[in-house]
XYZ file of N, CA and C in Angstrom:
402
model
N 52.678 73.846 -16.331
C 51.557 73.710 -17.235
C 50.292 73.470 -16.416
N 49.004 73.834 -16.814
C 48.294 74.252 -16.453
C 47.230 72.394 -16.095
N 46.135 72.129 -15.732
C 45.577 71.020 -15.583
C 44.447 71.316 -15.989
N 43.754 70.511 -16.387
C 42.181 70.583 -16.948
C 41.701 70.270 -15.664
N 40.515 71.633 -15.854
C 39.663 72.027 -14.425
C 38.465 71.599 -14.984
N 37.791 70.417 -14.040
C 36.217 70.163 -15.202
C 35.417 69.790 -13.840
N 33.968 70.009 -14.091
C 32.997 70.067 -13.447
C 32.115 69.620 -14.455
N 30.980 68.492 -14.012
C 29.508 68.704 -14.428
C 29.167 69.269 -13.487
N 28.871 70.379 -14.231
C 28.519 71.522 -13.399
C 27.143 70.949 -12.817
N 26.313 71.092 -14.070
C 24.427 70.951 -13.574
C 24.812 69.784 -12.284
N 25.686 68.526 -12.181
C 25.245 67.854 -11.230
C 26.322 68.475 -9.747
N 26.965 68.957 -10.167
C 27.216 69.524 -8.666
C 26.515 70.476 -8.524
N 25.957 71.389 -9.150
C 25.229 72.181 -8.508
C 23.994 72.020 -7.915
N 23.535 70.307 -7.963
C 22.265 70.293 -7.687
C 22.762 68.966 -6.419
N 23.979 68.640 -5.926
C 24.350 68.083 -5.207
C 24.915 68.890 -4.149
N 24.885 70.327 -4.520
C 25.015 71.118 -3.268
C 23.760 71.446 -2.448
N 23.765 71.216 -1.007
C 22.962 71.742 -0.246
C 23.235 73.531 0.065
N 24.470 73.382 -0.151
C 24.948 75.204 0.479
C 24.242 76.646 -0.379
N 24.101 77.237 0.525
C 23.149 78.631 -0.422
C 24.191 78.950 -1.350
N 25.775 78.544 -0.979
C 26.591 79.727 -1.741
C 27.959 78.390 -1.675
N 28.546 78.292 -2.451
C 30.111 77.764 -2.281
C 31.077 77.945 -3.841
N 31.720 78.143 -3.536
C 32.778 78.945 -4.582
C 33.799 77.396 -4.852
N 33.702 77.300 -5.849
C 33.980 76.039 -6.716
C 35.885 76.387 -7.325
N 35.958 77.367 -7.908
C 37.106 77.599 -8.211
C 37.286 79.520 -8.245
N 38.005 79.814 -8.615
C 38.906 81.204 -8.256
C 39.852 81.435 -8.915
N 39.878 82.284 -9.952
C 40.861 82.488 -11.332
C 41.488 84.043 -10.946
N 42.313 84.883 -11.748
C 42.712 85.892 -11.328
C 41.722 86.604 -12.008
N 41.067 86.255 -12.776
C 39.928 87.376 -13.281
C 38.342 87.012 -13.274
N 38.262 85.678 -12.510
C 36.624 85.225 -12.985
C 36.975 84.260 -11.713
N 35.265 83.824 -11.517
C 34.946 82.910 -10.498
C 33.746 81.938 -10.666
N 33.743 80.734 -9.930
C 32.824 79.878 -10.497
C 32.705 79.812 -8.543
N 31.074 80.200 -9.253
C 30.166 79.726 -8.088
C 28.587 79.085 -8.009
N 28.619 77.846 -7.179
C 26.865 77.389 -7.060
C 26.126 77.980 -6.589
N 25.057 77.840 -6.216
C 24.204 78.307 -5.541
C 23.135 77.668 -5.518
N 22.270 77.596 -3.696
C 20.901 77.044 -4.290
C 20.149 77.721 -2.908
N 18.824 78.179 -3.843
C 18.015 79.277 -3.214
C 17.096 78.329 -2.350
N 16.524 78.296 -1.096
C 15.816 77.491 -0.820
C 14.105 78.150 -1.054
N 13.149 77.290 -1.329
C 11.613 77.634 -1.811
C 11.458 78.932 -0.310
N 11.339 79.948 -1.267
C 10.412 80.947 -0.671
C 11.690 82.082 -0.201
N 12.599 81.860 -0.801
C 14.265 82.209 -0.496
C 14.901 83.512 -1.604
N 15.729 84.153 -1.558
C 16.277 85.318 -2.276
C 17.833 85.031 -2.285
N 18.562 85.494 -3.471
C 19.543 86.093 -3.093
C 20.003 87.339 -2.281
N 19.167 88.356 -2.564
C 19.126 89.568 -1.674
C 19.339 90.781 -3.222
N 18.604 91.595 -2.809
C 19.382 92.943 -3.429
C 20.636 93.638 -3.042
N 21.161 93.350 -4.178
C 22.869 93.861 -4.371
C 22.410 94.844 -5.597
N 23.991 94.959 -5.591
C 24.684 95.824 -6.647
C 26.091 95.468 -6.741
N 27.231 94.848 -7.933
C 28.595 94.661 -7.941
C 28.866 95.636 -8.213
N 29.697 96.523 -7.620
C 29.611 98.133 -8.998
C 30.993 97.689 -9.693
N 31.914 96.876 -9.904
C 32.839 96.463 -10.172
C 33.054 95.038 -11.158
N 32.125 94.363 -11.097
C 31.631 92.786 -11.173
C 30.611 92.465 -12.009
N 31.263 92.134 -13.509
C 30.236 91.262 -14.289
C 29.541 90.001 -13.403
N 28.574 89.759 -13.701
C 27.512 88.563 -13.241
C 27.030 87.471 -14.448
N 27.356 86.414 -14.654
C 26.681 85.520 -15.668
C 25.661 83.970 -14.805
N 24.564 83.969 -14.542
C 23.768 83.362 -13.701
C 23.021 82.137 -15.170
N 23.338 80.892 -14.421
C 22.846 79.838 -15.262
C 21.865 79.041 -14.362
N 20.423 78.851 -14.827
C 19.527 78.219 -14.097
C 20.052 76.782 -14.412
N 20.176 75.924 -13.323
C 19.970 74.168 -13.310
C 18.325 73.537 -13.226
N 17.956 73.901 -11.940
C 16.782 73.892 -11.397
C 16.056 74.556 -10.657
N 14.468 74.553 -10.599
C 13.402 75.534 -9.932
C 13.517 76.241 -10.816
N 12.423 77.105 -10.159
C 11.757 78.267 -11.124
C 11.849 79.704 -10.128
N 12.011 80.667 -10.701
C 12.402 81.821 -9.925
C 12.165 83.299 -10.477
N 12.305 83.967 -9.912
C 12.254 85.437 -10.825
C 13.227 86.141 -10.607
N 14.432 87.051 -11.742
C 15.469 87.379 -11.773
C 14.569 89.305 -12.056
N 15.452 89.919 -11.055
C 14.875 91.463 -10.794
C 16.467 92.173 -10.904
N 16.538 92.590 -12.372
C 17.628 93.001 -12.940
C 17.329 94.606 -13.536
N 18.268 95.299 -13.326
C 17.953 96.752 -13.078
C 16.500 97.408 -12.759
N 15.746 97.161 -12.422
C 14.543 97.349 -12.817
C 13.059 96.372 -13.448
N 13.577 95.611 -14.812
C 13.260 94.886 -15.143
C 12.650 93.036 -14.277
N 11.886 92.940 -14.229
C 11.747 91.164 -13.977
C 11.514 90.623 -15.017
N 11.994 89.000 -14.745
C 11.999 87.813 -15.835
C 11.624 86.653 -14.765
N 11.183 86.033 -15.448
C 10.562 84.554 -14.684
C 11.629 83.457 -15.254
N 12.363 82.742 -14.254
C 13.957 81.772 -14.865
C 12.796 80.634 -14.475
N 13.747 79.654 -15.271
C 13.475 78.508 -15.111
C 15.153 77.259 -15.580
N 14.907 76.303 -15.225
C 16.369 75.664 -15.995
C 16.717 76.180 -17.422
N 18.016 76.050 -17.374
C 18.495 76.453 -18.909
C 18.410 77.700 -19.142
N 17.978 78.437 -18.380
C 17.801 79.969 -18.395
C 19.095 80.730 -17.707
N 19.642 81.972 -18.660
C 21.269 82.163 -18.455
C 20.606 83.899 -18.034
N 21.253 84.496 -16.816
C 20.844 86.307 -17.083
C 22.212 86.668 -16.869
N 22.183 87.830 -17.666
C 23.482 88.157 -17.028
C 23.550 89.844 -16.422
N 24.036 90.386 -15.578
C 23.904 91.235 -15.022
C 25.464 92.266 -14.970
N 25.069 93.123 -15.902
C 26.596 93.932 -16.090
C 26.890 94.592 -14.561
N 27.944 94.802 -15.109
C 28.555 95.519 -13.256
C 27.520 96.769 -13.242
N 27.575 97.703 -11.660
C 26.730 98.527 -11.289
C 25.096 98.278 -11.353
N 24.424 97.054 -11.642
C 23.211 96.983 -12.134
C 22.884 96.400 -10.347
N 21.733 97.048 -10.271
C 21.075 96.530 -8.638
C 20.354 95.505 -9.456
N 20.316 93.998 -8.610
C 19.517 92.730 -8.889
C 19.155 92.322 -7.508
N 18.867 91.560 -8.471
C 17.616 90.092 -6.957
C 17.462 88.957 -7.707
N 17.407 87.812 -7.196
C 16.788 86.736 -7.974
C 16.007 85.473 -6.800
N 14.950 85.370 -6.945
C 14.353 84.903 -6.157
C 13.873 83.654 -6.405
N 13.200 82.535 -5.547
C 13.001 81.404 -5.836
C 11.381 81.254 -5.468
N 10.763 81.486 -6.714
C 9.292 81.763 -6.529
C 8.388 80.194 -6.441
N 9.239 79.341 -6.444
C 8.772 77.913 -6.616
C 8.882 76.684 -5.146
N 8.474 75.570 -5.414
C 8.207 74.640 -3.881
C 9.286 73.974 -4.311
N 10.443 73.967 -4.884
C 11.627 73.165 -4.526
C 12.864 74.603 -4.651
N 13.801 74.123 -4.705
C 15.300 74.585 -4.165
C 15.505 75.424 -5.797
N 15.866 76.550 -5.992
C 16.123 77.315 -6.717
C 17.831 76.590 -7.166
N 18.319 76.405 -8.212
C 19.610 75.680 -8.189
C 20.549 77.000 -9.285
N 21.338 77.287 -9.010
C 22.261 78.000 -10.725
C 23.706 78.033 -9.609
N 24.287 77.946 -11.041
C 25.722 78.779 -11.252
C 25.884 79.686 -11.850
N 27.162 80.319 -10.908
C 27.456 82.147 -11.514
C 28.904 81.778 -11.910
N 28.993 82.719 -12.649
C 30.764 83.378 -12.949
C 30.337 84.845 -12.677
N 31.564 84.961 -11.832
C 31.737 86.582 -11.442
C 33.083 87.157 -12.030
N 33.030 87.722 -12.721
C 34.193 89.010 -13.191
C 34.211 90.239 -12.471
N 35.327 89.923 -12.116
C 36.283 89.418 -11.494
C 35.774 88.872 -10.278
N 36.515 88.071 -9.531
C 36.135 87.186 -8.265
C 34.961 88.327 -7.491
N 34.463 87.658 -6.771
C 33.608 88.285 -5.535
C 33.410 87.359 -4.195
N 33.896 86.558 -3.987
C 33.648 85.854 -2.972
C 35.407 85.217 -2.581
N 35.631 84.850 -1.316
C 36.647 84.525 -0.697
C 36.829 82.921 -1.315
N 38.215 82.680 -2.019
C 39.151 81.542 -2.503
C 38.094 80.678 -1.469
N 37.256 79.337 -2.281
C 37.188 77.951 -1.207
C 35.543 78.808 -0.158
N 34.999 79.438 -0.110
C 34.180 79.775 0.625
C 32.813 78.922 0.718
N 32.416 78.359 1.506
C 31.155 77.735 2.086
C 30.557 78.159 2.843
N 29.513 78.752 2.194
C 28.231 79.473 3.225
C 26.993 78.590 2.910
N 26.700 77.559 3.888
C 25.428 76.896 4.076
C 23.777 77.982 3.838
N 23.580 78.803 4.546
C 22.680 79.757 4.499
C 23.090 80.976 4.116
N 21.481 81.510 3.912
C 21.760 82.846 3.342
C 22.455 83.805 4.483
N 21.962 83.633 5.456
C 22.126 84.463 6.808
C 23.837 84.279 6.869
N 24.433 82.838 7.130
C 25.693 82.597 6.651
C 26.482 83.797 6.449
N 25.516 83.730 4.614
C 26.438 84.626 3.589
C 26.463 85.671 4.392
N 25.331 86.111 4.649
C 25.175 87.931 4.916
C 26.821 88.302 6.056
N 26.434 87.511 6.972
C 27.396 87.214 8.126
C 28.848 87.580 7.850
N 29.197 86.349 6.548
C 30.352 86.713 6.344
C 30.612 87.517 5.121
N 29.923 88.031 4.967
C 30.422 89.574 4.047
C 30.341 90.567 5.195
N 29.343 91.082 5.628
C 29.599 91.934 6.404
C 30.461 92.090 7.469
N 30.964 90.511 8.153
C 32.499 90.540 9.159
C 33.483 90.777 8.043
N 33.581 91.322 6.845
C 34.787 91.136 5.782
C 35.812 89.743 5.816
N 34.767 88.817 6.509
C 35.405 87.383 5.612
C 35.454 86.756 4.750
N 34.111 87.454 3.391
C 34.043 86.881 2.549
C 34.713 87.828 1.570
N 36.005 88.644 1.304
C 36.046 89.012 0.424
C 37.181 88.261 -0.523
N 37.342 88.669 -1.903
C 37.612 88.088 -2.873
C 39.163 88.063 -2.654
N 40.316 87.367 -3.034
C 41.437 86.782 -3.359
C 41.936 88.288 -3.912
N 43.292 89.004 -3.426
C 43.870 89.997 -4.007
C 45.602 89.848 -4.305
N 45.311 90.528 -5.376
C 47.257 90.192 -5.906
C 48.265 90.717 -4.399
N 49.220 90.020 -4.170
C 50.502 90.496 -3.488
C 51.207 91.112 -4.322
């Protein structure tokens, strides 16, 4: 039987220093923090595979979703269907803060990437990829 998995989320996510750390890892979804530092990006992607659901905690930022921009702020949710090229940036003087769920996973079971550079690092050595069935 299964255990109740619980997080306050808003306060761990704003008790993380790390650009990126992956909180838990399901066979179909993923819970991840994040916090953008002032003057900072996630980067332009594309999941072509991978729903995106992005929840602002804190800072203020601008989310660049297919095309489209929006100005986030806390409490502000975007969500980004698979294949859609995004960005979300931290247009403000403190730390950009949210959590994602990714459908299906996108990041490696337990992963801690302090910086963005980090991240880049370990995606492109293929260390950061996602948890696959045996």
């Amino acid at each position: 039987m299964a255990s109740v998995i619980h997080f306050t989320i808003a306060t761990v996510a704003e008790e993380s220093p790390d650009f990126r750390r992956v909180l838990w890892t399901g066979k179909n979804t993923q819970l991840v923090v994040m916090t953008i530092p002032a003057g900072g990006e996630i980067g332009e992607e594309v999941h072509e595979d991978i729903d995106q659901i992005l929840t602002f905690v804190s800072g203020v930022g601008e989310a660049k979703v297919g095309g489209a921009t929006k100005k986030v702020a806390q409490g502000d949710l975007v969500v980004v269907p698979a294949g859609t090229k995004h960005n979300f940036l931290n247009t403000g003087p403190n730390p950009l803060v949210l959590y994602t769920v990714y459908g299906p996973p996108e990041h490696a079971d337990g992963a801690v990437h302090h910086t963005k550079e980090e991240a880049d690092e370990a995606e492109e050595s293929g260390k950061d990829e996602p948890p696959t069935e045996s």
